[in-house]
Amino acid sequence: MGTSTPRRMPWWTVPENFSAPMVVLIEEDQEEHIFGPADKYLRCIEEHSHTLIQLEGWFTATGQTRVTVVGPPRARQWLLDMIWSMGSQDSYRQLRGLEMLQRVRRKPLTKEDLAASSNVQPDTGDLSLASRMGGTISLGVPQALPSPLVGCF
């Protein structure tokens, strides 16, 4: 009898990846900055992060977008960290968020990418708890970030 290596199941066949969607409210212009005009980069970000992302416009005074993400917990946390960093008032965190955005647009995330993100927690509380509970996190829009030039085409 030969030994075989265990086959890894595709992420979308694991029920736990759908049990606690991450829900975040972001400003419409931050949505366009992340996902591109007419959500041009949405599919690419989904493929590279191994997630499914749903964008819904919300009728609020400031015009927010509800972002719902399902997928492996580490991938959801990585995307939350990217969004949180891009919405930060701290220029270092904004730059880090922009680098993360460029990375997920260029190539699939690696285990190392996901591990690096899980080591860095947002500085205003445990957002992973809110996402596990289905909580809503509202983020501001970065003010002076240049538009990323790299991405899926």
mmCIF file with all atom_site columns, N, CA and C in Angstrom, residues 66-130:
data_model
loop_
_atom_site.group_PDB
_atom_site.id
_atom_site.type_symbol
_atom_site.label_atom_id
_atom_site.label_alt_id
_atom_site.label_comp_id
_atom_site.label_asym_id
_atom_site.label_entity_id
_atom_site.label_seq_id
_atom_site.pdbx_PDB_ins_code
_atom_site.Cartn_x
_atom_site.Cartn_y
_atom_site.Cartn_z
_atom_site.occupancy
_atom_site.B_iso_or_equiv
_atom_site.pdbx_formal_charge
_atom_site.auth_seq_id
_atom_site.auth_comp_id
_atom_site.auth_asym_id
_atom_site.auth_atom_id
_atom_site.pdbx_PDB_model_num
ATOM 1   N N  . ARG A 1 66  ? -21.446 48.693 1.494  1.00 0.00 ? 66  ARG A N  1
ATOM 2   C CA . ARG A 1 66  ? -21.331 47.556 2.406  1.00 0.00 ? 66  ARG A CA 1
ATOM 3   C C  . ARG A 1 66  ? -20.523 46.485 1.695  1.00 0.00 ? 66  ARG A C  1
ATOM 4   N N  . VAL A 1 67  ? -19.426 46.074 2.302  1.00 0.00 ? 67  VAL A N  1
ATOM 5   C CA . VAL A 1 67  ? -18.537 45.056 1.758  1.00 0.00 ? 67  VAL A CA 1
ATOM 6   C C  . VAL A 1 67  ? -18.708 43.799 2.611  1.00 0.00 ? 67  VAL A C  1
ATOM 7   N N  . THR A 1 68  ? -19.158 42.716 1.985  1.00 0.00 ? 68  THR A N  1
ATOM 8   C CA . THR A 1 68  ? -19.322 41.436 2.677  1.00 0.00 ? 68  THR A CA 1
ATOM 9   C C  . THR A 1 68  ? -18.325 40.465 2.071  1.00 0.00 ? 68  THR A C  1
ATOM 10  N N  . VAL A 1 69  ? -17.538 39.825 2.938  1.00 0.00 ? 69  VAL A N  1
ATOM 11  C CA . VAL A 1 69  ? -16.490 38.911 2.470  1.00 0.00 ? 69  VAL A CA 1
ATOM 12  C C  . VAL A 1 69  ? -16.679 37.552 3.135  1.00 0.00 ? 69  VAL A C  1
ATOM 13  N N  . VAL A 1 70  ? -16.667 36.498 2.321  1.00 0.00 ? 70  VAL A N  1
ATOM 14  C CA . VAL A 1 70  ? -16.631 35.131 2.835  1.00 0.00 ? 70  VAL A CA 1
ATOM 15  C C  . VAL A 1 70  ? -15.383 34.460 2.275  1.00 0.00 ? 70  VAL A C  1
ATOM 16  N N  . GLY A 1 71  ? -14.881 33.510 3.040  1.00 0.00 ? 71  GLY A N  1
ATOM 17  C CA . GLY A 1 71  ? -13.680 32.801 2.636  1.00 0.00 ? 71  GLY A CA 1
ATOM 18  C C  . GLY A 1 71  ? -12.924 32.374 3.872  1.00 0.00 ? 71  GLY A C  1
ATOM 19  N N  . PRO A 1 72  ? -11.726 31.859 3.687  1.00 0.00 ? 72  PRO A N  1
ATOM 20  C CA . PRO A 1 72  ? -10.930 31.419 4.836  1.00 0.00 ? 72  PRO A CA 1
ATOM 21  C C  . PRO A 1 72  ? -10.713 32.570 5.822  1.00 0.00 ? 72  PRO A C  1
ATOM 22  N N  . PRO A 1 73  ? -10.770 32.284 7.125  1.00 0.00 ? 73  PRO A N  1
ATOM 23  C CA . PRO A 1 73  ? -10.633 33.342 8.132  1.00 0.00 ? 73  PRO A CA 1
ATOM 24  C C  . PRO A 1 73  ? -9.385  34.207 7.975  1.00 0.00 ? 73  PRO A C  1
ATOM 25  N N  . ARG A 1 74  ? -8.250  33.602 7.675  1.00 0.00 ? 74  ARG A N  1
ATOM 26  C CA . ARG A 1 74  ? -7.025  34.400 7.537  1.00 0.00 ? 74  ARG A CA 1
ATOM 27  C C  . ARG A 1 74  ? -7.106  35.346 6.342  1.00 0.00 ? 74  ARG A C  1
ATOM 28  N N  . ALA A 1 75  ? -7.743  34.911 5.266  1.00 0.00 ? 75  ALA A N  1
ATOM 29  C CA . ALA A 1 75  ? -7.895  35.772 4.091  1.00 0.00 ? 75  ALA A CA 1
ATOM 30  C C  . ALA A 1 75  ? -8.836  36.930 4.413  1.00 0.00 ? 75  ALA A C  1
ATOM 31  N N  . ARG A 1 76  ? -9.925  36.641 5.128  1.00 0.00 ? 76  ARG A N  1
ATOM 32  C CA . ARG A 1 76  ? -10.844 37.710 5.542  1.00 0.00 ? 76  ARG A CA 1
ATOM 33  C C  . ARG A 1 76  ? -10.119 38.705 6.431  1.00 0.00 ? 76  ARG A C  1
ATOM 34  N N  . GLN A 1 77  ? -9.317  38.211 7.368  1.00 0.00 ? 77  GLN A N  1
ATOM 35  C CA . GLN A 1 77  ? -8.571  39.097 8.272  1.00 0.00 ? 77  GLN A CA 1
ATOM 36  C C  . GLN A 1 77  ? -7.564  39.937 7.481  1.00 0.00 ? 77  GLN A C  1
ATOM 37  N N  . TRP A 1 78  ? -6.916  39.335 6.489  1.00 0.00 ? 78  TRP A N  1
ATOM 38  C CA . TRP A 1 78  ? -5.943  40.055 5.676  1.00 0.00 ? 78  TRP A CA 1
ATOM 39  C C  . TRP A 1 78  ? -6.627  41.210 4.939  1.00 0.00 ? 78  TRP A C  1
ATOM 40  N N  . LEU A 1 79  ? -7.796  40.924 4.327  1.00 0.00 ? 79  LEU A N  1
ATOM 41  C CA . LEU A 1 79  ? -8.521  41.978 3.614  1.00 0.00 ? 79  LEU A CA 1
ATOM 42  C C  . LEU A 1 79  ? -8.997  43.067 4.570  1.00 0.00 ? 79  LEU A C  1
ATOM 43  N N  . LEU A 1 80  ? -9.455  42.690 5.757  1.00 0.00 ? 80  LEU A N  1
ATOM 44  C CA . LEU A 1 80  ? -9.859  43.677 6.750  1.00 0.00 ? 80  LEU A CA 1
ATOM 45  C C  . LEU A 1 80  ? -8.677  44.556 7.136  1.00 0.00 ? 80  LEU A C  1
ATOM 46  N N  . ASP A 1 81  ? -7.532  43.947 7.338  1.00 0.00 ? 81  ASP A N  1
ATOM 47  C CA . ASP A 1 81  ? -6.327  44.707 7.684  1.00 0.00 ? 81  ASP A CA 1
ATOM 48  C C  . ASP A 1 81  ? -5.967  45.673 6.561  1.00 0.00 ? 81  ASP A C  1
ATOM 49  N N  . MET A 1 82  ? -6.075  45.224 5.309  1.00 0.00 ? 82  MET A N  1
ATOM 50  C CA . MET A 1 82  ? -5.783  46.097 4.170  1.00 0.00 ? 82  MET A CA 1
ATOM 51  C C  . MET A 1 82  ? -6.746  47.286 4.150  1.00 0.00 ? 82  MET A C  1
ATOM 52  N N  . ILE A 1 83  ? -8.047  47.009 4.272  1.00 0.00 ? 83  ILE A N  1
ATOM 53  C CA . ILE A 1 83  ? -9.045  48.076 4.243  1.00 0.00 ? 83  ILE A CA 1
ATOM 54  C C  . ILE A 1 83  ? -8.849  49.028 5.415  1.00 0.00 ? 83  ILE A C  1
ATOM 55  N N  . TRP A 1 84  ? -8.630  48.465 6.596  1.00 0.00 ? 84  TRP A N  1
ATOM 56  C CA . TRP A 1 84  ? -8.418  49.276 7.799  1.00 0.00 ? 84  TRP A CA 1
ATOM 57  C C  . TRP A 1 84  ? -7.187  50.170 7.628  1.00 0.00 ? 84  TRP A C  1
ATOM 58  N N  . SER A 1 85  ? -6.124  49.607 7.124  1.00 0.00 ? 85  SER A N  1
ATOM 59  C CA . SER A 1 85  ? -4.892  50.384 6.936  1.00 0.00 ? 85  SER A CA 1
ATOM 60  C C  . SER A 1 85  ? -5.100  51.515 5.934  1.00 0.00 ? 85  SER A C  1
ATOM 61  N N  . MET A 1 86  ? -5.796  51.232 4.853  1.00 0.00 ? 86  MET A N  1
ATOM 62  C CA . MET A 1 86  ? -6.024  52.267 3.844  1.00 0.00 ? 86  MET A CA 1
ATOM 63  C C  . MET A 1 86  ? -6.888  53.402 4.386  1.00 0.00 ? 86  MET A C  1
ATOM 64  N N  . GLY A 1 87  ? -7.767  53.099 5.342  1.00 0.00 ? 87  GLY A N  1
ATOM 65  C CA . GLY A 1 87  ? -8.628  54.119 5.921  1.00 0.00 ? 87  GLY A CA 1
ATOM 66  C C  . GLY A 1 87  ? -8.036  54.816 7.126  1.00 0.00 ? 87  GLY A C  1
ATOM 67  N N  . SER A 1 88  ? -6.851  54.428 7.506  1.00 0.00 ? 88  SER A N  1
ATOM 68  C CA . SER A 1 88  ? -6.208  54.999 8.684  1.00 0.00 ? 88  SER A CA 1
ATOM 69  C C  . SER A 1 88  ? -5.792  56.456 8.441  1.00 0.00 ? 88  SER A C  1
ATOM 70  N N  . GLN A 1 89  ? -5.738  57.216 9.512  1.00 0.00 ? 89  GLN A N  1
ATOM 71  C CA . GLN A 1 89  ? -5.237  58.590 9.432  1.00 0.00 ? 89  GLN A CA 1
ATOM 72  C C  . GLN A 1 89  ? -3.707  58.622 9.472  1.00 0.00 ? 89  GLN A C  1
ATOM 73  N N  . ASP A 1 90  ? -3.102  57.518 9.882  1.00 0.00 ? 90  ASP A N  1
ATOM 74  C CA . ASP A 1 90  ? -1.647  57.406 9.979  1.00 0.00 ? 90  ASP A CA 1
ATOM 75  C C  . ASP A 1 90  ? -1.058  57.131 8.598  1.00 0.00 ? 90  ASP A C  1
ATOM 76  N N  . SER A 1 91  ? -0.157  57.980 8.144  1.00 0.00 ? 91  SER A N  1
ATOM 77  C CA . SER A 1 91  ? 0.387   57.839 6.789  1.00 0.00 ? 91  SER A CA 1
ATOM 78  C C  . SER A 1 91  ? 1.173   56.536 6.610  1.00 0.00 ? 91  SER A C  1
ATOM 79  N N  . TYR A 1 92  ? 1.829   56.047 7.659  1.00 0.00 ? 92  TYR A N  1
ATOM 80  C CA . TYR A 1 92  ? 2.550   54.776 7.557  1.00 0.00 ? 92  TYR A CA 1
ATOM 81  C C  . TYR A 1 92  ? 1.566   53.634 7.296  1.00 0.00 ? 92  TYR A C  1
ATOM 82  N N  . ARG A 1 93  ? 0.467   53.615 8.043  1.00 0.00 ? 93  ARG A N  1
ATOM 83  C CA . ARG A 1 93  ? -0.540  52.561 7.857  1.00 0.00 ? 93  ARG A CA 1
ATOM 84  C C  . ARG A 1 93  ? -1.208  52.687 6.492  1.00 0.00 ? 93  ARG A C  1
ATOM 85  N N  . GLN A 1 94  ? -1.449  53.911 6.029  1.00 0.00 ? 94  GLN A N  1
ATOM 86  C CA . GLN A 1 94  ? -2.026  54.106 4.690  1.00 0.00 ? 94  GLN A CA 1
ATOM 87  C C  . GLN A 1 94  ? -1.104  53.530 3.630  1.00 0.00 ? 94  GLN A C  1
ATOM 88  N N  . LEU A 1 95  ? 0.184   53.795 3.755  1.00 0.00 ? 95  LEU A N  1
ATOM 89  C CA . LEU A 1 95  ? 1.154   53.270 2.795  1.00 0.00 ? 95  LEU A CA 1
ATOM 90  C C  . LEU A 1 95  ? 1.184   51.743 2.845  1.00 0.00 ? 95  LEU A C  1
ATOM 91  N N  . ARG A 1 96  ? 1.137   51.192 4.045  1.00 0.00 ? 96  ARG A N  1
ATOM 92  C CA . ARG A 1 96  ? 1.097   49.738 4.201  1.00 0.00 ? 96  ARG A CA 1
ATOM 93  C C  . ARG A 1 96  ? -0.158  49.171 3.524  1.00 0.00 ? 96  ARG A C  1
ATOM 94  N N  . GLY A 1 97  ? -1.300  49.816 3.704  1.00 0.00 ? 97  GLY A N  1
ATOM 95  C CA . GLY A 1 97  ? -2.535  49.383 3.067  1.00 0.00 ? 97  GLY A CA 1
ATOM 96  C C  . GLY A 1 97  ? -2.439  49.429 1.549  1.00 0.00 ? 97  GLY A C  1
ATOM 97  N N  . LEU A 1 98  ? -1.823  50.490 1.026  1.00 0.00 ? 98  LEU A N  1
ATOM 98  C CA . LEU A 1 98  ? -1.643  50.615 -0.418 1.00 0.00 ? 98  LEU A CA 1
ATOM 99  C C  . LEU A 1 98  ? -0.730  49.509 -0.953 1.00 0.00 ? 98  LEU A C  1
ATOM 100 N N  . GLU A 1 99  ? 0.328   49.185 -0.210 1.00 0.00 ? 99  GLU A N  1
ATOM 101 C CA . GLU A 1 99  ? 1.217   48.092 -0.619 1.00 0.00 ? 99  GLU A CA 1
ATOM 102 C C  . GLU A 1 99  ? 0.464   46.762 -0.617 1.00 0.00 ? 99  GLU A C  1
ATOM 103 N N  . MET A 1 100 ? -0.392  46.563 0.378  1.00 0.00 ? 100 MET A N  1
ATOM 104 C CA . MET A 1 100 ? -1.190  45.335 0.441  1.00 0.00 ? 100 MET A CA 1
ATOM 105 C C  . MET A 1 100 ? -2.147  45.268 -0.744 1.00 0.00 ? 100 MET A C  1
ATOM 106 N N  . LEU A 1 101 ? -2.770  46.389 -1.069 1.00 0.00 ? 101 LEU A N  1
ATOM 107 C CA . LEU A 1 101 ? -3.684  46.435 -2.211 1.00 0.00 ? 101 LEU A CA 1
ATOM 108 C C  . LEU A 1 101 ? -2.946  46.086 -3.501 1.00 0.00 ? 101 LEU A C  1
ATOM 109 N N  . GLN A 1 102 ? -1.786  46.668 -3.698 1.00 0.00 ? 102 GLN A N  1
ATOM 110 C CA . GLN A 1 102 ? -1.013  46.368 -4.900 1.00 0.00 ? 102 GLN A CA 1
ATOM 111 C C  . GLN A 1 102 ? -0.625  44.892 -4.943 1.00 0.00 ? 102 GLN A C  1
ATOM 112 N N  . ARG A 1 103 ? -0.284  44.305 -3.789 1.00 0.00 ? 103 ARG A N  1
ATOM 113 C CA . ARG A 1 103 ? 0.110   42.893 -3.727 1.00 0.00 ? 103 ARG A CA 1
ATOM 114 C C  . ARG A 1 103 ? -1.066  41.994 -4.137 1.00 0.00 ? 103 ARG A C  1
ATOM 115 N N  . VAL A 1 104 ? -2.263  42.253 -3.592 1.00 0.00 ? 104 VAL A N  1
ATOM 116 C CA . VAL A 1 104 ? -3.401  41.382 -3.887 1.00 0.00 ? 104 VAL A CA 1
ATOM 117 C C  . VAL A 1 104 ? -3.898  41.579 -5.323 1.00 0.00 ? 104 VAL A C  1
ATOM 118 N N  . ARG A 1 105 ? -3.613  42.713 -5.916 1.00 0.00 ? 105 ARG A N  1
ATOM 119 C CA . ARG A 1 105 ? -3.969  42.909 -7.326 1.00 0.00 ? 105 ARG A CA 1
ATOM 120 C C  . ARG A 1 105 ? -2.969  42.209 -8.252 1.00 0.00 ? 105 ARG A C  1
ATOM 121 N N  . ARG A 1 106 ? -1.724  42.112 -7.840 1.00 0.00 ? 106 ARG A N  1
ATOM 122 C CA . ARG A 1 106 ? -0.669  41.547 -8.689 1.00 0.00 ? 106 ARG A CA 1
ATOM 123 C C  . ARG A 1 106 ? -0.640  40.029 -8.709 1.00 0.00 ? 106 ARG A C  1
ATOM 124 N N  . LYS A 1 107 ? -0.815  39.411 -7.523 1.00 0.00 ? 107 LYS A N  1
ATOM 125 C CA . LYS A 1 107 ? -0.596  37.965 -7.445 1.00 0.00 ? 107 LYS A CA 1
ATOM 126 C C  . LYS A 1 107 ? -1.393  37.375 -6.291 1.00 0.00 ? 107 LYS A C  1
ATOM 127 N N  . PRO A 1 108 ? -1.604  36.057 -6.328 1.00 0.00 ? 108 PRO A N  1
ATOM 128 C CA . PRO A 1 108 ? -2.308  35.407 -5.220 1.00 0.00 ? 108 PRO A CA 1
ATOM 129 C C  . PRO A 1 108 ? -1.543  35.572 -3.905 1.00 0.00 ? 108 PRO A C  1
ATOM 130 N N  . LEU A 1 109 ? -2.291  35.717 -2.828 1.00 0.00 ? 109 LEU A N  1
ATOM 131 C CA . LEU A 1 109 ? -1.681  35.837 -1.517 1.00 0.00 ? 109 LEU A CA 1
ATOM 132 C C  . LEU A 1 109 ? -1.060  34.504 -1.117 1.00 0.00 ? 109 LEU A C  1
ATOM 133 N N  . THR A 1 110 ? 0.074   34.585 -0.454 1.00 0.00 ? 110 THR A N  1
ATOM 134 C CA . THR A 1 110 ? 0.772   33.391 0.010  1.00 0.00 ? 110 THR A CA 1
ATOM 135 C C  . THR A 1 110 ? 0.484   33.179 1.495  1.00 0.00 ? 110 THR A C  1
ATOM 136 N N  . LYS A 1 111 ? 0.858   32.027 2.004  1.00 0.00 ? 111 LYS A N  1
ATOM 137 C CA . LYS A 1 111 ? 0.739   31.765 3.440  1.00 0.00 ? 111 LYS A CA 1
ATOM 138 C C  . LYS A 1 111 ? 1.532   32.793 4.237  1.00 0.00 ? 111 LYS A C  1
ATOM 139 N N  . GLU A 1 112 ? 2.673   33.211 3.687  1.00 0.00 ? 112 GLU A N  1
ATOM 140 C CA . GLU A 1 112 ? 3.499   34.207 4.365  1.00 0.00 ? 112 GLU A CA 1
ATOM 141 C C  . GLU A 1 112 ? 2.785   35.556 4.436  1.00 0.00 ? 112 GLU A C  1
ATOM 142 N N  . ASP A 1 113 ? 2.114   35.942 3.349  1.00 0.00 ? 113 ASP A N  1
ATOM 143 C CA . ASP A 1 113 ? 1.338   37.194 3.358  1.00 0.00 ? 113 ASP A CA 1
ATOM 144 C C  . ASP A 1 113 ? 0.286   37.140 4.458  1.00 0.00 ? 113 ASP A C  1
ATOM 145 N N  . LEU A 1 114 ? -0.453  36.037 4.509  1.00 0.00 ? 114 LEU A N  1
ATOM 146 C CA . LEU A 1 114 ? -1.532  35.892 5.480  1.00 0.00 ? 114 LEU A CA 1
ATOM 147 C C  . LEU A 1 114 ? -1.002  35.864 6.906  1.00 0.00 ? 114 LEU A C  1
ATOM 148 N N  . ALA A 1 115 ? 0.127   35.202 7.116  1.00 0.00 ? 115 ALA A N  1
ATOM 149 C CA . ALA A 1 115 ? 0.720   35.135 8.449  1.00 0.00 ? 115 ALA A CA 1
ATOM 150 C C  . ALA A 1 115 ? 1.221   36.503 8.901  1.00 0.00 ? 115 ALA A C  1
ATOM 151 N N  . ALA A 1 116 ? 1.804   37.262 7.977  1.00 0.00 ? 116 ALA A N  1
ATOM 152 C CA . ALA A 1 116 ? 2.314   38.594 8.331  1.00 0.00 ? 116 ALA A CA 1
ATOM 153 C C  . ALA A 1 116 ? 1.176   39.509 8.759  1.00 0.00 ? 116 ALA A C  1
ATOM 154 N N  . SER A 1 117 ? 0.038   39.397 8.100  1.00 0.00 ? 117 SER A N  1
ATOM 155 C CA . SER A 1 117 ? -1.107  40.232 8.450  1.00 0.00 ? 117 SER A CA 1
ATOM 156 C C  . SER A 1 117 ? -1.677  39.851 9.804  1.00 0.00 ? 117 SER A C  1
ATOM 157 N N  . SER A 1 118 ? -1.711  38.562 10.118 1.00 0.00 ? 118 SER A N  1
ATOM 158 C CA . SER A 1 118 ? -2.308  38.140 11.390 1.00 0.00 ? 118 SER A CA 1
ATOM 159 C C  . SER A 1 118 ? -1.450  38.557 12.574 1.00 0.00 ? 118 SER A C  1
ATOM 160 N N  . ASN A 1 119 ? -0.194  38.907 12.332 1.00 0.00 ? 119 ASN A N  1
ATOM 161 C CA . ASN A 1 119 ? 0.682   39.369 13.409 1.00 0.00 ? 119 ASN A CA 1
ATOM 162 C C  . ASN A 1 119 ? 0.475   40.835 13.734 1.00 0.00 ? 119 ASN A C  1
ATOM 163 N N  . VAL A 1 120 ? -0.182  41.575 12.845 1.00 0.00 ? 120 VAL A N  1
ATOM 164 C CA . VAL A 1 120 ? -0.392  43.000 13.031 1.00 0.00 ? 120 VAL A CA 1
ATOM 165 C C  . VAL A 1 120 ? -1.859  43.232 13.314 1.00 0.00 ? 120 VAL A C  1
ATOM 166 N N  . GLN A 1 121 ? -2.174  43.724 14.482 1.00 0.00 ? 121 GLN A N  1
ATOM 167 C CA . GLN A 1 121 ? -3.554  43.999 14.842 1.00 0.00 ? 121 GLN A CA 1
ATOM 168 C C  . GLN A 1 121 ? -3.814  45.498 14.723 1.00 0.00 ? 121 GLN A C  1
ATOM 169 N N  . PRO A 1 122 ? -4.995  45.884 14.290 1.00 0.00 ? 122 PRO A N  1
ATOM 170 C CA . PRO A 1 122 ? -5.352  47.291 14.252 1.00 0.00 ? 122 PRO A CA 1
ATOM 171 C C  . PRO A 1 122 ? -5.218  47.894 15.638 1.00 0.00 ? 122 PRO A C  1
ATOM 172 N N  . ASP A 1 123 ? -4.879  49.170 15.683 1.00 0.00 ? 123 ASP A N  1
ATOM 173 C CA . ASP A 1 123 ? -4.576  49.801 16.956 1.00 0.00 ? 123 ASP A CA 1
ATOM 174 C C  . ASP A 1 123 ? -5.792  50.347 17.689 1.00 0.00 ? 123 ASP A C  1
ATOM 175 N N  . THR A 1 124 ? -7.002  50.041 17.254 1.00 0.00 ? 124 THR A N  1
ATOM 176 C CA . THR A 1 124 ? -8.173  50.564 17.944 1.00 0.00 ? 124 THR A CA 1
ATOM 177 C C  . THR A 1 124 ? -9.103  49.463 18.432 1.00 0.00 ? 124 THR A C  1
ATOM 178 N N  . GLY A 1 125 ? -8.589  48.279 18.659 1.00 0.00 ? 125 GLY A N  1
ATOM 179 C CA . GLY A 1 125 ? -9.436  47.223 19.200 1.00 0.00 ? 125 GLY A CA 1
ATOM 180 C C  . GLY A 1 125 ? -9.370  45.970 18.371 1.00 0.00 ? 125 GLY A C  1
ATOM 181 N N  . ASP A 1 126 ? -10.032 44.950 18.838 1.00 0.00 ? 126 ASP A N  1
ATOM 182 C CA . ASP A 1 126 ? -10.012 43.659 18.178 1.00 0.00 ? 126 ASP A CA 1
ATOM 183 C C  . ASP A 1 126 ? -11.112 43.599 17.127 1.00 0.00 ? 126 ASP A C  1
ATOM 184 N N  . LEU A 1 127 ? -10.776 43.928 15.886 1.00 0.00 ? 127 LEU A N  1
ATOM 185 C CA . LEU A 1 127 ? -11.755 43.912 14.812 1.00 0.00 ? 127 LEU A CA 1
ATOM 186 C C  . LEU A 1 127 ? -12.121 42.503 14.395 1.00 0.00 ? 127 LEU A C  1
ATOM 187 N N  . SER A 1 128 ? -11.257 41.540 14.671 1.00 0.00 ? 128 SER A N  1
ATOM 188 C CA . SER A 1 128 ? -11.594 40.170 14.299 1.00 0.00 ? 128 SER A CA 1
ATOM 189 C C  . SER A 1 128 ? -12.810 39.705 15.090 1.00 0.00 ? 128 SER A C  1
ATOM 190 N N  . LEU A 1 129 ? -12.960 40.169 16.315 1.00 0.00 ? 129 LEU A N  1
ATOM 191 C CA . LEU A 1 129 ? -14.132 39.809 17.103 1.00 0.00 ? 129 LEU A CA 1
ATOM 192 C C  . LEU A 1 129 ? -15.392 40.364 16.458 1.00 0.00 ? 129 LEU A C  1
ATOM 193 N N  . ALA A 1 130 ? -15.348 41.620 16.033 1.00 0.00 ? 130 ALA A N  1
ATOM 194 C CA . ALA A 1 130 ? -16.517 42.227 15.392 1.00 0.00 ? 130 ALA A CA 1
ATOM 195 C C  . ALA A 1 130 ? -16.866 41.492 14.109 1.00 0.00 ? 130 ALA A C  1
#
